[in-house]
């Protein structure tokens, strides 16, 4: 064998694969929790006047459950490369105060859902990056596939929040500016499409400094 030969995939240390598996397991637990709490809200929250929100939560229930199953199976495959990780599971819905869950308004439920989805998106971004870094192609594919399923749901949340918030404000206070939900929707969606241009010398992200 030529001395100039170099393997395409270096022998990554076991700790590197362990970190990849630990993050995969954490995501599977968070997805399972997200499915459980989506189920609870869809069935028990006061959503009679918001059937679209109930339907959205039911969609998330099955999406999160599917992701959790897929990740658990993938952890088994990764376990062939390292020892089983020790991980603290998030609290189940049964451990959360039932009164607090039941008292949430539709806009509060959607806000909490929005936060969970963004957390999952951030963690899938980390998982995908680590998988690429450690040349674990199956992990890279599954993390990107799940991220692509999560991001449209984030946009749905952001688009629904202005109307739900305006509805709740009208119910609680009896008067709001006409058309406020539409105005807020246009303004906040424009923020997601921010076309701000920076000077050339500051165009790179400050997070990379």
Short mmCIF file of C-alpha atoms in Angstrom, two decimals, residues 15-206:
data_model
loop_
_atom_site.label_atom_id
_atom_site.label_comp_id
_atom_site.label_asym_id
_atom_site.label_seq_id
_atom_site.Cartn_x
_atom_site.Cartn_y
_atom_site.Cartn_z
CA UNK A 15 -16.40 9.86 22.35
CA UNK A 16 -17.33 11.57 19.08
CA UNK A 17 -19.82 8.86 18.17
CA UNK A 18 -21.05 8.83 21.76
CA UNK A 19 -21.90 12.53 21.52
CA UNK A 20 -23.77 11.89 18.29
CA UNK A 21 -25.79 9.08 19.83
CA UNK A 22 -26.50 11.08 22.99
CA UNK A 23 -27.97 13.94 20.95
CA UNK A 24 -30.02 11.49 18.88
CA UNK A 25 -31.43 9.96 22.05
CA UNK A 26 -32.20 13.39 23.49
CA UNK A 27 -34.11 14.28 20.33
CA UNK A 28 -36.08 11.05 20.44
CA UNK A 29 -37.17 11.83 24.00
CA UNK A 30 -38.10 15.42 23.15
CA UNK A 31 -40.09 14.25 20.12
CA UNK A 32 -41.95 11.72 22.29
CA UNK A 33 -42.75 14.42 24.85
CA UNK A 34 -43.91 16.80 22.10
CA UNK A 35 -46.24 14.11 20.75
CA UNK A 36 -47.66 13.45 24.21
CA UNK A 37 -48.34 17.09 25.03
CA UNK A 38 -49.81 17.75 21.57
CA UNK A 39 -52.20 14.88 22.18
CA UNK A 40 -53.18 16.27 25.57
CA UNK A 41 -53.91 19.75 24.24
CA UNK A 42 -55.79 18.44 21.19
CA UNK A 43 -58.09 16.40 23.42
CA UNK A 44 -58.46 18.49 26.57
CA UNK A 45 -57.86 22.17 25.78
CA UNK A 46 -60.72 24.60 25.16
CA UNK A 47 -60.46 24.55 21.38
CA UNK A 48 -64.12 24.20 20.36
CA UNK A 49 -63.96 27.57 18.59
CA UNK A 50 -60.54 26.83 17.11
CA UNK A 51 -60.86 23.58 15.12
CA UNK A 52 -57.87 24.50 12.95
CA UNK A 53 -55.64 24.60 16.03
CA UNK A 54 -56.96 21.23 17.19
CA UNK A 55 -56.29 19.77 13.75
CA UNK A 56 -52.78 21.24 13.73
CA UNK A 57 -52.02 19.68 17.11
CA UNK A 58 -53.33 16.32 15.94
CA UNK A 59 -50.99 16.50 12.94
CA UNK A 60 -48.09 17.26 15.27
CA UNK A 61 -49.06 14.35 17.53
CA UNK A 62 -48.44 11.86 14.72
CA UNK A 63 -45.42 13.69 13.27
CA UNK A 64 -43.59 13.80 16.61
CA UNK A 65 -44.47 10.18 17.40
CA UNK A 66 -43.16 9.05 14.02
CA UNK A 67 -39.93 10.99 14.54
CA UNK A 68 -39.48 9.53 18.03
CA UNK A 69 -39.86 5.97 16.75
CA UNK A 70 -37.44 6.57 13.89
CA UNK A 71 -34.83 8.09 16.18
CA UNK A 72 -35.13 5.27 18.73
CA UNK A 73 -34.47 2.73 15.99
CA UNK A 74 -31.51 4.79 14.82
CA UNK A 75 -30.05 4.92 18.34
CA UNK A 76 -29.97 1.11 18.29
CA UNK A 77 -27.89 1.23 15.10
CA UNK A 78 -25.52 3.78 16.62
CA UNK A 79 -25.21 1.67 19.76
CA UNK A 80 -23.17 -0.84 17.80
CA UNK A 81 -20.39 1.76 17.74
CA UNK A 82 -20.39 2.87 21.39
CA UNK A 83 -21.73 2.14 24.85
CA UNK A 84 -25.36 2.98 25.68
CA UNK A 85 -25.59 6.66 26.72
CA UNK A 86 -26.97 7.85 30.04
CA UNK A 87 -29.54 10.56 29.40
CA UNK A 88 -32.10 12.37 31.52
CA UNK A 89 -35.54 12.13 29.94
CA UNK A 90 -37.77 15.21 29.85
CA UNK A 91 -40.76 15.11 32.13
CA UNK A 92 -43.83 13.38 30.77
CA UNK A 93 -47.15 15.18 30.53
CA UNK A 94 -48.42 13.15 33.49
CA UNK A 95 -45.77 14.85 35.64
CA UNK A 96 -46.87 18.37 34.68
CA UNK A 97 -49.58 20.21 36.65
CA UNK A 98 -52.88 19.27 34.99
CA UNK A 99 -54.53 22.52 36.08
CA UNK A 100 -51.78 24.57 34.44
CA UNK A 101 -52.10 22.64 31.17
CA UNK A 102 -55.89 22.85 31.11
CA UNK A 103 -55.90 26.61 31.77
CA UNK A 104 -53.78 27.54 28.76
CA UNK A 105 -55.48 29.67 26.11
CA UNK A 106 -55.22 28.65 22.43
CA UNK A 107 -52.61 31.33 21.70
CA UNK A 108 -50.57 30.20 24.72
CA UNK A 109 -50.75 26.59 23.55
CA UNK A 110 -49.55 27.60 20.10
CA UNK A 111 -46.76 29.72 21.61
CA UNK A 112 -45.52 26.76 23.66
CA UNK A 113 -45.75 24.58 20.54
CA UNK A 114 -43.80 27.18 18.57
CA UNK A 115 -41.02 27.15 21.18
CA UNK A 116 -40.81 23.34 21.16
CA UNK A 117 -40.64 23.22 17.37
CA UNK A 118 -37.84 25.79 17.28
CA UNK A 119 -35.91 23.85 19.91
CA UNK A 120 -36.25 20.69 17.85
CA UNK A 121 -35.14 22.53 14.71
CA UNK A 122 -32.03 23.83 16.48
CA UNK A 123 -31.15 20.38 17.80
CA UNK A 124 -31.69 18.74 14.41
CA UNK A 125 -29.38 21.36 12.91
CA UNK A 126 -26.74 20.42 15.49
CA UNK A 127 -27.28 16.70 14.88
CA UNK A 128 -26.97 17.08 11.12
CA UNK A 129 -23.77 19.09 11.49
CA UNK A 130 -22.20 16.54 13.84
CA UNK A 131 -23.25 13.69 11.56
CA UNK A 132 -21.57 15.37 8.60
CA UNK A 133 -18.51 16.12 10.75
CA UNK A 134 -18.20 12.47 11.78
CA UNK A 135 -19.15 11.04 8.37
CA UNK A 136 -22.29 9.30 9.64
CA UNK A 137 -24.40 9.59 6.52
CA UNK A 138 -27.50 7.79 7.80
CA UNK A 139 -27.67 10.14 10.79
CA UNK A 140 -27.17 13.15 8.53
CA UNK A 141 -30.03 12.01 6.32
CA UNK A 142 -32.51 11.31 9.11
CA UNK A 143 -31.77 14.58 10.91
CA UNK A 144 -32.22 16.60 7.72
CA UNK A 145 -35.41 14.72 6.83
CA UNK A 146 -36.89 15.49 10.25
CA UNK A 147 -35.78 19.12 10.09
CA UNK A 148 -37.53 19.54 6.74
CA UNK A 149 -40.74 18.20 8.32
CA UNK A 150 -40.45 20.56 11.32
CA UNK A 151 -39.73 23.87 9.58
CA UNK A 152 -43.09 24.18 7.76
CA UNK A 153 -44.85 23.63 11.10
CA UNK A 154 -42.87 26.51 12.59
CA UNK A 155 -44.13 28.75 9.80
CA UNK A 156 -47.71 27.57 10.35
CA UNK A 157 -47.41 28.53 14.02
CA UNK A 158 -46.03 31.97 13.25
CA UNK A 159 -48.83 32.61 10.75
CA UNK A 160 -51.59 31.50 13.12
CA UNK A 161 -50.43 33.36 16.23
CA UNK A 162 -51.58 36.90 15.29
CA UNK A 163 -55.21 35.87 14.76
CA UNK A 164 -55.32 33.70 17.88
CA UNK A 165 -53.78 36.48 19.97
CA UNK A 166 -56.22 39.05 18.61
CA UNK A 167 -59.16 36.71 19.27
CA UNK A 168 -58.05 36.20 22.85
CA UNK A 169 -57.54 39.94 23.39
CA UNK A 170 -61.04 40.67 22.08
CA UNK A 171 -62.55 38.00 24.31
CA UNK A 172 -60.75 39.30 27.39
CA UNK A 173 -60.95 43.06 26.87
CA UNK A 174 -63.94 43.56 24.57
CA UNK A 175 -62.28 45.95 22.15
CA UNK A 176 -59.32 45.78 19.75
CA UNK A 177 -58.23 47.77 16.72
CA UNK A 178 -60.07 46.45 13.64
CA UNK A 179 -57.82 44.51 11.32
CA UNK A 180 -55.01 44.24 13.89
CA UNK A 181 -54.48 40.53 13.26
CA UNK A 182 -54.00 41.06 9.53
CA UNK A 183 -51.64 43.99 10.11
CA UNK A 184 -49.62 42.00 12.62
CA UNK A 185 -49.50 38.99 10.31
CA UNK A 186 -48.14 41.08 7.42
CA UNK A 187 -45.56 42.80 9.61
CA UNK A 188 -44.32 39.69 11.39
CA UNK A 189 -44.13 37.59 8.24
CA UNK A 190 -42.13 40.39 6.61
CA UNK A 191 -39.69 40.09 9.51
CA UNK A 192 -39.08 36.46 8.50
CA UNK A 193 -38.21 37.68 5.01
CA UNK A 194 -35.90 40.41 6.27
CA UNK A 195 -33.98 41.88 3.33
CA UNK A 196 -31.73 44.09 5.44
CA UNK A 197 -28.38 44.64 3.72
CA UNK A 198 -25.25 45.15 5.78
CA UNK A 199 -22.07 46.94 4.70
CA UNK A 200 -19.54 44.62 3.10
CA UNK A 201 -17.19 44.68 6.08
CA UNK A 202 -19.93 43.47 8.48
CA UNK A 203 -21.77 41.07 6.20
CA UNK A 204 -20.46 37.95 7.93
CA UNK A 205 -22.23 36.69 11.02
CA UNK A 206 -20.90 38.05 14.30
#
